[in-house]
Amino acid sequence: MSPLSQLTPLFVEDQQAAVKIPEVSKSKTYLLVLTVATQETDGFRRFLRSAKHFNYTIKVLGRGETWRGGDYMSPPGGGQKVRLLKSALEDIQDENRVILFVDSYDVIFSSGPRELLKKFQQAKHRVVFSAETLIWPDRHLEDKHPHVREGKRFLGAGGFIGYAPNLKKMLSDWSGADSDSDQLHFTKIYINPEKRKSINITLDNKCRLFQNLHGALDEVVLKFEDGRVRARNVLYDTLPVIIHGNGPTKLQINYLGNYIPNLWTFETGCTICNENLRPLSGLQSEYPVVVIGIFIQQPTPFVTVFFERLLNLKYPKNRLQLFIYNQESHHEPHVRTFLEYHESEYQGVKLIGPEEDIDPVTSRNIGFDMCRDNIDCEYFFSVDVDVVLKNEDTLRILIELNKPFIAPMMTKPGLLWTNFWGALSADGYYARSEDYVDIVQGHRVGLWNVPYISHIFLTKADALRTDLKDPDLFESATLDPDMAFCSKVRNKGVFMFVTNVHTYGRVLSTENYQTNHLHNDLWQVFENPEWEERYIHENYSKVLKDGFIETPCPDVYWFPVFTDVACKHLIEEMEHFGQWSGGGNTDNRIQGGYENVPTIDIHMNQVGYEKEWQKFLLDYAAPVTEKMYPGYYTRAQFDLAFVVRYKPDEQPALRPHHDASTFTINIALNQVGIDYQGGGCRFLRYNCSVNAPRRGWALMHPGRLTHYHEGLPTVQGVRYIVVSFVDP
């Protein structure tokens, strides 16, 4: 005799019949969970994790079998589950054994066995099925379903609980094929009054045990309380134990599964971020081989910087292979220069250039194949060239998280834009999830299963060789390639995770990028913060915070503002334009057509840089002006801003003069002693000279009245400066 049968029987009255139901007190011992899983998918691993969290006893049926039971979107299907369950029940002889049968790929437990059995006992029936709002697969059977005073009326076959003898009886006449409908089979039993009474079946009408999401999305919310998170049905004010993302609600179960059971709470934060890791630190053997796919599909700013950051990734280059797809002729010199200096450092490189006329979708598949076909390749790291990889440990971090598909969260400064979507609209486009803003702003930090990822991701080669082996992953009659790809990844049961545990970088804005200049990145001052990192001196911030500023002459201030790259690009841009003035007094470029103290120069408006230059002055010169000249406030207006060229055989110096400005900014663009000899600026009133201008440093001084000055002779080489007459 089973110990369970020795418990004091609890007799209850039922509308159908008086049924004896033993009171269950030792939940783990007498409850067995049966499920079917022919493949170990991400959804199945999620199910097992939730079961382990609550100490459920699980028996998995069908492992190693080929699935022949159809799919969730089209009937019939599911008969294979019935066959496997019927066979498994034959081995269970304990008549008081309680069996929970649930799907696994789209199911999570929200509470433990004790609560489940208590609620089952309170249902006062021997078999309890989950209930649904919608009838499926045969709507013609709607009128045959018993009416209920309150709650859901229709049976759901994705979850039921009952005593083994009753379940055996329910399955005794099953002889269907694996492809037949389990839902229809159980529905016909339920709507048959005699069978319903004989087996003693009821539905969990108010979702106390089971919550099916299809047709009930508006009813379900997350409930955070006392360090715990679970689902709450707000329509019936119940806390279901089992959550089932049945039918087309996989995205919603994925969303809930980011939290339930206790994967993320306000008290603990992320509880799974350190689970099942693949540590690389202290690795004795060699690092895994990674193919990095680099995709250049449109004109993009700061491509040179992209390759610099690629070089700085903290990962052994002899374990990296590069696949570079470049569709833009404009970027050929950038790619060529990178490979000329660094190709030999990598394990291998494959380049597809614009002359090969390969479309972007095909290029993605070729990149995948480079990894698939290499037996040593363990990961494919896909990176679009507009990604700014600021975190040098990004690749290591993603590998260590050990997910089949994972991406680092990338942002655009000042915006809520990221490289992932938290939800999808009904037609498969962007929708904002309830937690999206908190994730983007860092109020919720963790690992997030999301429906869409773009620009950058890491996927395991094993996934590319199995679930994601189809050649049409990016193809769709209605969706863009990136959306089609994510849709097919989801439909293959592969979870796409995004992590915001660390700060990884951002994505550039490419909308207004033009390619009609030599150094087009100079024009990005409005668009991308990368401009500041590329062109503003690393010590500029110290000027305002720490007073990192010198006073070589009275009321003359000297401070760093430009990087060497900025100086080089400005010189090269002007020489590329080439239309230097003649240095005469007649100058049709200025109002009145006469220049009293002419120089050989090119004005910013000649190269279309006046708006960008005013932005520079406003952001970087004006704050220093207001700091050093208290009480004066500037809007950084200017009539003249220009690059001057001094050469011994052209114009070596400039005679004493006042500037037509309230204050003047004079920035040295090249280096005395290296690029030229001589030069400098002398303030006559103070008999004070700055004889060794530093490249990238700005001299700021009053323009009128007090600071009469001259340009000292350049005796060798070529000297370049950029001058701005501010607030004329």
Steps between C-alpha positions, in 0.01 A plus 500: 500500500631843403575739787282750320198272525540491877416869524161589641262518204327827435144456375351783295175552315519569130228599258576191297558245776634444847872453447760385751815714470791428735648800675855542373755633745838399357493673168838410355472132580161430342491736205667403176529744211497344155589698190600431142819638348658347193764777485687692765404853401549827684135479599549154642801616701291787634227255603746274681656795678165616633416145607831465679445833672189358670627140541255333266567140400510487120492208260563588138337291229597470137866589521678392185177455302424689183213741559200414285238684699461809281548860615312738722362722224302250293286200591511209525789405724609383842401137471857393561478648850191293573670180385804567716289589802285189464810284487657669803185461710507124449806484725333691785316263732439727800134595471551808719788638295423849373621568148552843355530494122614822335674624190859609555633725226260782585421431867646636824417428862404801708466316833575168663344153532340566838292789371417310183371196688307712745317674218444168324347363816276805530372439146323189637546297182725213401619669179539874443578644159620849424235727356500737205302798379514380138378171363742305284529316262129441419277800562193297411525331840449824692134439588582157641726642773342530844417855597669650804381781725837672490832431337631330191285242332724309259751224562874546443703185441836659578468434872298272724537330837334190634527164669670233299200260478273775370756608243543140388126472455495827305767366263378142478330535163773710335618339176569808296802586292783719624373777276143488633377772732541449874290811557210360300527159667479641854232751398273222375542315827420813699187594305366146538299520826536131579877493450544830683314359797661158489856636489401790724644785292471874558666810369712749688258774397657785699864415435591400852727219380558569131528822303472467124609826341326468164195723510588622849796735460314795651422294809857420603749730672820449695464514877809608693471448873737418786792410279291272284347537155215305346208546263166634615170470319335835564163389359451231763755626755679166501865395505538211254770244571578410136531750216454371145584706191265300284436576134639831371605633843865390498620860526287557807620187680854609415431837660355343815784249501748784539368533856319182603602324714720759667742541209492871570353679800537850636668361809747257340543637150607236248525153655602313182776727375766282661344162421648248256789723403794409277797667673783612275722656764783269598423278203773242468408383152453726201214745472207394279530594133266783399410625155427871517267612223539870416230646278533835319175557314474880485722808531586514869699748707810406697575173321868549581406523868295181466808309390708657776249373755497159334876483546462589866266211583654301783503168323790309342511597134637160406162358609305746286403477135358801320224503241472852356216594269535848351233625263628860493779614269541804724630275779742293292803707610404453867473122461812478288709700748383285791584175321833631373623550854313232698378211282795282599409526869177302453450129445334571168321771302236484226408824324205563268524840333256711299644376170364150573141632494373268773179608669488553880280196572730266311797650681349410837458140392856486368621630836300235685640232269856610575432395858276201425755344266793544737493215751706708742262797497295521819341845466392751238519863615298721267581872516368773273751775435282768663553332839732681739659226712622701796534204737814310405377195694172470308584179313639330811195598706255367241682168467515457876121549528474175301175558311422367151410853387585817691556868433641789700257787542599794282347846528492837331586781746209714608246263346305195614615320184681169542599204285216287644122514514321403818181399320344474155183646356236274350656539155849417623643849537630697797300524821616618841491250784404609848857463624679644196576845641622358831735265315632773270555742788668236714233481770466128422828325423525140389449254215187556293332265254377736227330460160733712287872579495703686238844642423703267723461149642695187588363159408641156561619310197303197622179703457604602148564137411168371639203726578626788283637306205237606244628720215188721502531640852491859373229456238135602532225619270392767748780569749835674468800262515587582862142446613468183293817365659378564854161350419659179378738482795199527734300242304791257529471525878830684544481770766657833413648653814620854547717595797532841662712384794790705364526805279611383158470790261259665264381512141587790275249719324549467125197688368678826411841363412634647176798378299586809294800603713841349563447456875124474527515414870582865577141587409354266765516748789118521511434131448728281707688531830775301331597838349606625842699187580671517164574870480497662845822483706496246782596772749236750394268398785775595748490858371159557658522261795860537611609833354732325253577826323806719459540880480807565286417873469258733682139403425622241252389147578652184361322166525474164318198455275578287190650154461783437258247328272278809495796717405611260229150470353444877491830557320437221251142615441615851414785384279259261326265793435802693381347842431733709713460875484773704334583698814404834341281779639223440250285215632154441357427240766442766768255784530635809327751298302806646672726333759727740689733231638478214252625146543522200273200304626184302434179603675284243675200596287697414186504134603149507648619481858365820654208341693721225631767750600252714692385185681864433593549856627179494698572164664874527561616862476209682662523315836869593531426861406236528770732338753799723429317826429241510783183688420533459124262264323532404136282336241812424296395701196767562240542672166836349425643158576779373280808281470820698435808363328842655563797411277839676469460541122129586511394694810738442791351747752222748573549865584370649830122538513185490708237235430143585410371310800416519866731202545701281268569129501825393332570126486833355386447215255857370470813477707788748518840335475355210300278645229646849491752734664423844641147630522305603807305803618629820662281740701667837457340687792645246743811413298397138558529218248376144471789359300431127518132440427390148590305304244131486593530775762293817474611854575207709614542877529303828464482618140470877526673783686735322741651213309674644200693202361701361209577163345870420534691379191496136398853435375474139389224253416127577502302627797119466526267667749123531519373843606155613615391861555222448756226753577613762246 
